[in-house]
């Protein structure tokens, strides 16, 4: 986990952010919004995916704010390459719209840790960066609904027909409590909401979440949502 993972506004090291967007005015706008925050530091800018990967490796930010449509290497391939660097790689926050679902799901599978709508507010952007810096994933509610609906498979009531042997093996490692936590994660529940639902302390829930992610080989809560729906652990409306 990065040095900023436990950071809260006003304490500890600032969250280091890299901006990747092909429009100079957009990057400038983001910089202006972020640099007034005491706990956020913009460490660089990139106008294309290749430069985003290079600068990420050079500056080691905590969070990369990534556009999707950029010249040359796009944000999807850049995300794949950044996440592929393994432990210590920064979280990638994708800025997205609803007009390209294929981008959204490709970015999910590429390992992006968060998604934010481009029509969001500055406050939402700032909070999203802080959430990712803490080591959590983030999906806007509208995007969560889109993810869930995408995995609705008419004619497959069990939801398990597409589960591969690797997923079966990984799921078998979960305890009943951990499986319950996974189902609540897939519903978009926070640690506090999970704690309330299963009558445990938040610290205990955090431990369960970490074990679920480790056993399933997942990076964060966003990947847990995708895994749960892709492998029939939960079903839309179930």
PDB file of C-alpha atoms in Angstrom:
ATOM      1  CA  UNK A   1       0.000   0.000   0.000  1.00  0.00           C
ATOM      2  CA  UNK A   2       1.307   3.454  -0.863  1.00  0.00           C
ATOM      3  CA  UNK A   3       2.541   5.984   1.661  1.00  0.00           C
ATOM      4  CA  UNK A   4      -0.670   7.923   1.192  1.00  0.00           C
ATOM      5  CA  UNK A   5      -2.932   4.935   1.772  1.00  0.00           C
ATOM      6  CA  UNK A   6      -3.696   5.905   5.351  1.00  0.00           C
ATOM      7  CA  UNK A   7      -3.770   9.618   4.632  1.00  0.00           C
ATOM      8  CA  UNK A   8      -6.609  11.816   5.813  1.00  0.00           C
ATOM      9  CA  UNK A   9      -7.090  15.493   4.982  1.00  0.00           C
ATOM     10  CA  UNK A  10      -4.696  17.563   7.040  1.00  0.00           C
ATOM     11  CA  UNK A  11      -2.485  14.668   8.213  1.00  0.00           C
ATOM     12  CA  UNK A  12       0.410  12.682   6.801  1.00  0.00           C
ATOM     13  CA  UNK A  13       1.841  12.830   3.286  1.00  0.00           C
ATOM     14  CA  UNK A  14      -0.187  14.269   0.456  1.00  0.00           C
ATOM     15  CA  UNK A  15      -1.892  11.982  -2.064  1.00  0.00           C
ATOM     16  CA  UNK A  16       0.228  12.104  -5.228  1.00  0.00           C
ATOM     17  CA  UNK A  17      -1.835  12.330  -8.424  1.00  0.00           C
ATOM     18  CA  UNK A  18      -0.888  12.049 -12.097  1.00  0.00           C
ATOM     19  CA  UNK A  19      -3.257  13.583 -14.673  1.00  0.00           C
ATOM     20  CA  UNK A  20      -3.667  11.797 -18.018  1.00  0.00           C
ATOM     21  CA  UNK A  21      -5.890  13.533 -20.570  1.00  0.00           C
ATOM     22  CA  UNK A  22      -5.211  14.652 -24.130  1.00  0.00           C
ATOM     23  CA  UNK A  23      -6.870  18.041 -23.627  1.00  0.00           C
ATOM     24  CA  UNK A  24      -4.596  20.628 -22.060  1.00  0.00           C
ATOM     25  CA  UNK A  25      -7.488  22.725 -20.750  1.00  0.00           C
ATOM     26  CA  UNK A  26      -9.019  19.681 -19.044  1.00  0.00           C
ATOM     27  CA  UNK A  27      -5.739  18.853 -17.311  1.00  0.00           C
ATOM     28  CA  UNK A  28      -5.365  22.476 -16.241  1.00  0.00           C
ATOM     29  CA  UNK A  29      -8.872  22.446 -14.811  1.00  0.00           C
ATOM     30  CA  UNK A  30      -8.162  19.299 -12.826  1.00  0.00           C
ATOM     31  CA  UNK A  31      -4.902  20.747 -11.544  1.00  0.00           C
ATOM     32  CA  UNK A  32      -6.636  23.925 -10.370  1.00  0.00           C
ATOM     33  CA  UNK A  33      -9.311  21.900  -8.567  1.00  0.00           C
ATOM     34  CA  UNK A  34      -6.854  19.547  -6.891  1.00  0.00           C
ATOM     35  CA  UNK A  35      -4.007  21.823  -5.933  1.00  0.00           C
ATOM     36  CA  UNK A  36      -6.129  23.908  -3.576  1.00  0.00           C
ATOM     37  CA  UNK A  37      -6.444  20.794  -1.398  1.00  0.00           C
ATOM     38  CA  UNK A  38      -3.757  20.510   1.279  1.00  0.00           C
ATOM     39  CA  UNK A  39      -3.739  16.730   1.095  1.00  0.00           C
ATOM     40  CA  UNK A  40      -3.418  16.326  -2.701  1.00  0.00           C
ATOM     41  CA  UNK A  41      -0.342  16.970  -4.849  1.00  0.00           C
ATOM     42  CA  UNK A  42      -0.326  16.849  -8.667  1.00  0.00           C
ATOM     43  CA  UNK A  43       3.002  15.278  -9.643  1.00  0.00           C
ATOM     44  CA  UNK A  44       2.688  15.346 -13.420  1.00  0.00           C
ATOM     45  CA  UNK A  45       0.582  15.467 -16.570  1.00  0.00           C
ATOM     46  CA  UNK A  46       0.393  13.231 -19.644  1.00  0.00           C
ATOM     47  CA  UNK A  47      -1.379  13.823 -22.960  1.00  0.00           C
ATOM     48  CA  UNK A  48      -1.487  10.183 -24.108  1.00  0.00           C
ATOM     49  CA  UNK A  49      -1.408   6.683 -22.720  1.00  0.00           C
ATOM     50  CA  UNK A  50       2.213   5.921 -23.492  1.00  0.00           C
ATOM     51  CA  UNK A  51       3.346   9.049 -21.689  1.00  0.00           C
ATOM     52  CA  UNK A  52       1.004   8.212 -18.796  1.00  0.00           C
ATOM     53  CA  UNK A  53       2.693   4.827 -18.331  1.00  0.00           C
ATOM     54  CA  UNK A  54       6.186   6.327 -18.550  1.00  0.00           C
ATOM     55  CA  UNK A  55       5.414   9.129 -16.115  1.00  0.00           C
ATOM     56  CA  UNK A  56       3.662   6.769 -13.707  1.00  0.00           C
ATOM     57  CA  UNK A  57       6.777   4.646 -13.460  1.00  0.00           C
ATOM     58  CA  UNK A  58       8.957   7.738 -13.052  1.00  0.00           C
ATOM     59  CA  UNK A  59       6.894   9.670 -10.498  1.00  0.00           C
ATOM     60  CA  UNK A  60       5.191   6.806  -8.592  1.00  0.00           C
ATOM     61  CA  UNK A  61       1.877   8.554  -7.901  1.00  0.00           C
ATOM     62  CA  UNK A  62      -0.749   7.112  -5.585  1.00  0.00           C
ATOM     63  CA  UNK A  63      -3.584   7.718  -8.064  1.00  0.00           C
ATOM     64  CA  UNK A  64      -3.643   8.154 -11.848  1.00  0.00           C
ATOM     65  CA  UNK A  65      -6.590  10.152 -13.155  1.00  0.00           C
ATOM     66  CA  UNK A  66      -7.079   8.532 -16.577  1.00  0.00           C
ATOM     67  CA  UNK A  67      -9.028   9.615 -19.632  1.00  0.00           C
ATOM     68  CA  UNK A  68     -10.010   6.828 -22.043  1.00  0.00           C
ATOM     69  CA  UNK A  69      -9.891   8.356 -25.509  1.00  0.00           C
ATOM     70  CA  UNK A  70      -6.369   9.613 -26.158  1.00  0.00           C
ATOM     71  CA  UNK A  71      -4.146   9.543 -29.260  1.00  0.00           C
ATOM     72  CA  UNK A  72      -1.774   6.633 -29.721  1.00  0.00           C
ATOM     73  CA  UNK A  73      -2.061   4.373 -26.688  1.00  0.00           C
ATOM     74  CA  UNK A  74      -5.500   4.904 -25.146  1.00  0.00           C
ATOM     75  CA  UNK A  75      -6.393   4.925 -21.471  1.00  0.00           C
ATOM     76  CA  UNK A  76      -7.455   1.264 -21.466  1.00  0.00           C
ATOM     77  CA  UNK A  77      -4.079  -0.058 -22.579  1.00  0.00           C
ATOM     78  CA  UNK A  78      -2.325   2.424 -20.304  1.00  0.00           C
ATOM     79  CA  UNK A  79      -4.377   1.129 -17.371  1.00  0.00           C
ATOM     80  CA  UNK A  80      -3.476  -2.481 -18.209  1.00  0.00           C
ATOM     81  CA  UNK A  81       0.224  -1.652 -18.322  1.00  0.00           C
ATOM     82  CA  UNK A  82       0.164   0.375 -15.115  1.00  0.00           C
ATOM     83  CA  UNK A  83      -1.722  -2.287 -13.138  1.00  0.00           C
ATOM     84  CA  UNK A  84       0.511  -5.019 -14.579  1.00  0.00           C
ATOM     85  CA  UNK A  85       3.444  -3.518 -12.681  1.00  0.00           C
ATOM     86  CA  UNK A  86       2.056  -5.404  -9.690  1.00  0.00           C
ATOM     87  CA  UNK A  87       2.241  -4.553  -5.970  1.00  0.00           C
ATOM     88  CA  UNK A  88       2.867  -0.873  -5.401  1.00  0.00           C
ATOM     89  CA  UNK A  89       1.212   0.156  -8.667  1.00  0.00           C
ATOM     90  CA  UNK A  90      -1.036   3.197  -8.267  1.00  0.00           C
ATOM     91  CA  UNK A  91      -4.796   3.059  -8.353  1.00  0.00           C
ATOM     92  CA  UNK A  92      -6.299   4.181 -11.671  1.00  0.00           C
ATOM     93  CA  UNK A  93      -9.377   6.404 -11.608  1.00  0.00           C
ATOM     94  CA  UNK A  94     -11.171   6.383 -14.959  1.00  0.00           C
ATOM     95  CA  UNK A  95     -13.256   9.331 -16.109  1.00  0.00           C
ATOM     96  CA  UNK A  96     -16.078   7.915 -18.171  1.00  0.00           C
ATOM     97  CA  UNK A  97     -19.443   8.590 -19.771  1.00  0.00           C
ATOM     98  CA  UNK A  98     -22.303   6.233 -20.571  1.00  0.00           C
ATOM     99  CA  UNK A  99     -21.997   6.385 -24.339  1.00  0.00           C
ATOM    100  CA  UNK A 100     -19.359   3.627 -24.511  1.00  0.00           C
ATOM    101  CA  UNK A 101     -20.187   0.627 -22.344  1.00  0.00           C
ATOM    102  CA  UNK A 102     -17.394  -1.322 -24.008  1.00  0.00           C
ATOM    103  CA  UNK A 103     -14.894   1.162 -22.573  1.00  0.00           C
ATOM    104  CA  UNK A 104     -16.363   0.823 -19.107  1.00  0.00           C
ATOM    105  CA  UNK A 105     -16.168  -2.959 -18.946  1.00  0.00           C
ATOM    106  CA  UNK A 106     -12.796  -3.147 -20.682  1.00  0.00           C
ATOM    107  CA  UNK A 107     -11.417  -0.747 -18.089  1.00  0.00           C
ATOM    108  CA  UNK A 108     -12.935  -2.810 -15.271  1.00  0.00           C
ATOM    109  CA  UNK A 109     -11.188  -5.892 -16.540  1.00  0.00           C
ATOM    110  CA  UNK A 110      -7.990  -3.948 -17.130  1.00  0.00           C
ATOM    111  CA  UNK A 111      -7.827  -3.328 -13.395  1.00  0.00           C
ATOM    112  CA  UNK A 112      -9.084   0.229 -12.922  1.00  0.00           C
ATOM    113  CA  UNK A 113      -9.949   0.890  -9.290  1.00  0.00           C
ATOM    114  CA  UNK A 114     -12.508   3.626  -9.749  1.00  0.00           C
ATOM    115  CA  UNK A 115     -14.867   5.324 -12.162  1.00  0.00           C
ATOM    116  CA  UNK A 116     -16.234   8.807 -12.132  1.00  0.00           C
ATOM    117  CA  UNK A 117     -18.653  10.465 -14.501  1.00  0.00           C
ATOM    118  CA  UNK A 118     -17.269  13.438 -16.400  1.00  0.00           C
ATOM    119  CA  UNK A 119     -20.274  15.505 -15.397  1.00  0.00           C
ATOM    120  CA  UNK A 120     -19.470  15.019 -11.705  1.00  0.00           C
ATOM    121  CA  UNK A 121     -18.644  17.811  -9.288  1.00  0.00           C
ATOM    122  CA  UNK A 122     -15.187  18.899  -8.074  1.00  0.00           C
ATOM    123  CA  UNK A 123     -16.118  17.595  -4.637  1.00  0.00           C
ATOM    124  CA  UNK A 124     -16.849  14.152  -6.082  1.00  0.00           C
ATOM    125  CA  UNK A 125     -13.496  14.121  -7.870  1.00  0.00           C
ATOM    126  CA  UNK A 126     -11.595  15.069  -4.721  1.00  0.00           C
ATOM    127  CA  UNK A 127     -13.400  12.465  -2.611  1.00  0.00           C
ATOM    128  CA  UNK A 128     -12.848   9.765  -5.245  1.00  0.00           C
ATOM    129  CA  UNK A 129      -9.107  10.397  -5.205  1.00  0.00           C
ATOM    130  CA  UNK A 130      -9.038  10.175  -1.407  1.00  0.00           C
ATOM    131  CA  UNK A 131     -11.042   6.936  -1.463  1.00  0.00           C
ATOM    132  CA  UNK A 132      -8.650   5.299  -3.920  1.00  0.00           C
ATOM    133  CA  UNK A 133      -5.620   6.525  -1.998  1.00  0.00           C
ATOM    134  CA  UNK A 134      -6.961   4.719   1.073  1.00  0.00           C
ATOM    135  CA  UNK A 135      -6.891   1.483  -0.871  1.00  0.00           C
ATOM    136  CA  UNK A 136     -10.618   1.242  -1.597  1.00  0.00           C
ATOM    137  CA  UNK A 137     -12.288   0.980  -4.991  1.00  0.00           C
ATOM    138  CA  UNK A 138     -15.043   3.284  -6.158  1.00  0.00           C
ATOM    139  CA  UNK A 139     -17.958   3.005  -8.544  1.00  0.00           C
ATOM    140  CA  UNK A 140     -20.523   5.737  -9.047  1.00  0.00           C
ATOM    141  CA  UNK A 141     -24.011   4.316  -8.272  1.00  0.00           C
ATOM    142  CA  UNK A 142     -25.082   4.797 -11.893  1.00  0.00           C
ATOM    143  CA  UNK A 143     -22.082   2.798 -13.086  1.00  0.00           C
ATOM    144  CA  UNK A 144     -22.703   0.063 -10.516  1.00  0.00           C
ATOM    145  CA  UNK A 145     -26.216  -0.349 -11.915  1.00  0.00           C
ATOM    146  CA  UNK A 146     -24.788  -0.557 -15.447  1.00  0.00           C
ATOM    147  CA  UNK A 147     -22.273  -3.190 -14.347  1.00  0.00           C
ATOM    148  CA  UNK A 148     -24.987  -5.239 -12.660  1.00  0.00           C
ATOM    149  CA  UNK A 149     -27.343  -5.088 -15.631  1.00  0.00           C
ATOM    150  CA  UNK A 150     -24.556  -6.126 -17.991  1.00  0.00           C
ATOM    151  CA  UNK A 151     -24.169  -9.412 -16.156  1.00  0.00           C
ATOM    152  CA  UNK A 152     -27.872 -10.281 -16.217  1.00  0.00           C
ATOM    153  CA  UNK A 153     -28.030 -13.441 -18.308  1.00  0.00           C
ATOM    154  CA  UNK A 154     -31.530 -14.409 -19.451  1.00  0.00           C
ATOM    155  CA  UNK A 155     -31.943 -18.169 -19.497  1.00  0.00           C
ATOM    156  CA  UNK A 156     -29.214 -18.792 -16.955  1.00  0.00           C
ATOM    157  CA  UNK A 157     -31.105 -18.736 -13.640  1.00  0.00           C
ATOM    158  CA  UNK A 158     -28.283 -20.241 -11.631  1.00  0.00           C
ATOM    159  CA  UNK A 159     -25.775 -17.652 -12.811  1.00  0.00           C
ATOM    160  CA  UNK A 160     -23.021 -20.284 -12.662  1.00  0.00           C
ATOM    161  CA  UNK A 161     -22.874 -21.584 -16.219  1.00  0.00           C
ATOM    162  CA  UNK A 162     -19.990 -19.272 -17.084  1.00  0.00           C
ATOM    163  CA  UNK A 163     -17.933 -19.952 -13.940  1.00  0.00           C
ATOM    164  CA  UNK A 164     -14.569 -21.468 -14.783  1.00  0.00           C
ATOM    165  CA  UNK A 165     -12.596 -24.011 -12.736  1.00  0.00           C
ATOM    166  CA  UNK A 166     -10.201 -21.346 -11.429  1.00  0.00           C
ATOM    167  CA  UNK A 167     -13.112 -19.330 -10.027  1.00  0.00           C
ATOM    168  CA  UNK A 168     -14.656 -22.470  -8.523  1.00  0.00           C
ATOM    169  CA  UNK A 169     -11.391 -23.295  -6.774  1.00  0.00           C
ATOM    170  CA  UNK A 170     -10.962 -19.764  -5.455  1.00  0.00           C
ATOM    171  CA  UNK A 171     -14.550 -19.567  -4.195  1.00  0.00           C
ATOM    172  CA  UNK A 172     -14.151 -22.889  -2.412  1.00  0.00           C
ATOM    173  CA  UNK A 173     -11.429 -21.267  -0.294  1.00  0.00           C
ATOM    174  CA  UNK A 174     -13.886 -18.748   1.153  1.00  0.00           C
ATOM    175  CA  UNK A 175     -15.497 -19.369   4.514  1.00  0.00           C
ATOM    176  CA  UNK A 176     -19.289 -18.915   4.736  1.00  0.00           C
ATOM    177  CA  UNK A 177     -18.734 -15.527   6.394  1.00  0.00           C
ATOM    178  CA  UNK A 178     -16.307 -14.428   3.677  1.00  0.00           C
ATOM    179  CA  UNK A 179     -18.774 -15.469   0.991  1.00  0.00           C
ATOM    180  CA  UNK A 180     -21.430 -13.387   2.748  1.00  0.00           C
ATOM    181  CA  UNK A 181     -19.057 -10.422   2.747  1.00  0.00           C
ATOM    182  CA  UNK A 182     -18.406 -10.914  -0.971  1.00  0.00           C
ATOM    183  CA  UNK A 183     -22.134 -10.814  -1.683  1.00  0.00           C
ATOM    184  CA  UNK A 184     -22.473  -7.571   0.264  1.00  0.00           C
ATOM    185  CA  UNK A 185     -19.484  -6.101  -1.559  1.00  0.00           C
ATOM    186  CA  UNK A 186     -21.199  -6.936  -4.837  1.00  0.00           C
ATOM    187  CA  UNK A 187     -24.217  -4.976  -3.664  1.00  0.00           C
ATOM    188  CA  UNK A 188     -21.987  -1.921  -3.285  1.00  0.00           C
ATOM    189  CA  UNK A 189     -22.056  -1.930   0.522  1.00  0.00           C
ATOM    190  CA  UNK A 190     -19.472   0.033   2.483  1.00  0.00           C
ATOM    191  CA  UNK A 191     -17.586  -1.517   5.400  1.00  0.00           C
ATOM    192  CA  UNK A 192     -19.953   0.250   7.796  1.00  0.00           C
ATOM    193  CA  UNK A 193     -22.997  -1.126   5.961  1.00  0.00           C
ATOM    194  CA  UNK A 194     -21.534  -4.629   5.916  1.00  0.00           C
ATOM    195  CA  UNK A 195     -20.782  -4.379   9.632  1.00  0.00           C
ATOM    196  CA  UNK A 196     -24.371  -3.392  10.326  1.00  0.00           C
ATOM    197  CA  UNK A 197     -25.792  -6.146   8.123  1.00  0.00           C
ATOM    198  CA  UNK A 198     -23.828  -9.005   9.691  1.00  0.00           C
ATOM    199  CA  UNK A 199     -23.426  -7.530  13.192  1.00  0.00           C
ATOM    200  CA  UNK A 200     -19.652  -7.230  13.292  1.00  0.00           C
ATOM    201  CA  UNK A 201     -17.240  -4.408  14.035  1.00  0.00           C
ATOM    202  CA  UNK A 202     -15.851  -2.423  11.114  1.00  0.00           C
ATOM    203  CA  UNK A 203     -12.297  -3.539  11.902  1.00  0.00           C
ATOM    204  CA  UNK A 204     -13.398  -7.179  11.667  1.00  0.00           C
ATOM    205  CA  UNK A 205     -15.201  -6.476   8.396  1.00  0.00           C
ATOM    206  CA  UNK A 206     -12.081  -4.834   6.985  1.00  0.00           C
ATOM    207  CA  UNK A 207     -10.137  -7.996   7.827  1.00  0.00           C
ATOM    208  CA  UNK A 208     -12.757 -10.160   6.105  1.00  0.00           C
ATOM    209  CA  UNK A 209     -12.693  -7.929   3.010  1.00  0.00           C
ATOM    210  CA  UNK A 210      -8.897  -8.170   2.820  1.00  0.00           C
ATOM    211  CA  UNK A 211      -9.051 -11.963   3.078  1.00  0.00           C
ATOM    212  CA  UNK A 212     -11.725 -12.205   0.390  1.00  0.00           C
ATOM    213  CA  UNK A 213      -9.655 -10.106  -2.006  1.00  0.00           C
ATOM    214  CA  UNK A 214      -6.497 -12.085  -1.242  1.00  0.00           C
ATOM    215  CA  UNK A 215      -8.126 -15.499  -1.676  1.00  0.00           C
ATOM    216  CA  UNK A 216      -9.762 -14.501  -4.956  1.00  0.00           C
ATOM    217  CA  UNK A 217      -6.643 -12.744  -6.239  1.00  0.00           C
ATOM    218  CA  UNK A 218      -8.464  -9.425  -6.627  1.00  0.00           C
ATOM    219  CA  UNK A 219      -7.001  -5.930  -6.415  1.00  0.00           C
ATOM    220  CA  UNK A 220      -9.894  -4.105  -4.767  1.00  0.00           C
ATOM    221  CA  UNK A 221     -13.632  -3.869  -4.172  1.00  0.00           C
ATOM    222  CA  UNK A 222     -14.368  -2.891  -7.771  1.00  0.00           C
ATOM    223  CA  UNK A 223     -12.878  -6.142  -9.029  1.00  0.00           C
ATOM    224  CA  UNK A 224     -14.869  -7.985  -6.366  1.00  0.00           C
ATOM    225  CA  UNK A 225     -18.112  -6.608  -7.842  1.00  0.00           C
ATOM    226  CA  UNK A 226     -17.151  -7.773 -11.325  1.00  0.00           C
ATOM    227  CA  UNK A 227     -15.992 -11.194 -10.082  1.00  0.00           C
ATOM    228  CA  UNK A 228     -19.202 -11.778  -8.143  1.00  0.00           C
ATOM    229  CA  UNK A 229     -21.461 -11.060 -11.110  1.00  0.00           C
ATOM    230  CA  UNK A 230     -19.305 -12.741 -13.732  1.00  0.00           C
ATOM    231  CA  UNK A 231     -19.191 -15.922 -11.685  1.00  0.00           C
ATOM    232  CA  UNK A 232     -22.787 -16.072 -10.515  1.00  0.00           C
ATOM    233  CA  UNK A 233     -22.104 -15.494  -6.818  1.00  0.00           C
ATOM    234  CA  UNK A 234     -24.921 -12.981  -6.977  1.00  0.00           C
ATOM    235  CA  UNK A 235     -27.451 -12.206  -9.682  1.00  0.00           C
ATOM    236  CA  UNK A 236     -29.132  -8.914 -10.640  1.00  0.00           C
ATOM    237  CA  UNK A 237     -32.259  -8.640  -8.550  1.00  0.00           C
ATOM    238  CA  UNK A 238     -31.196 -11.617  -6.451  1.00  0.00           C
TER     239      UNK A 238
END
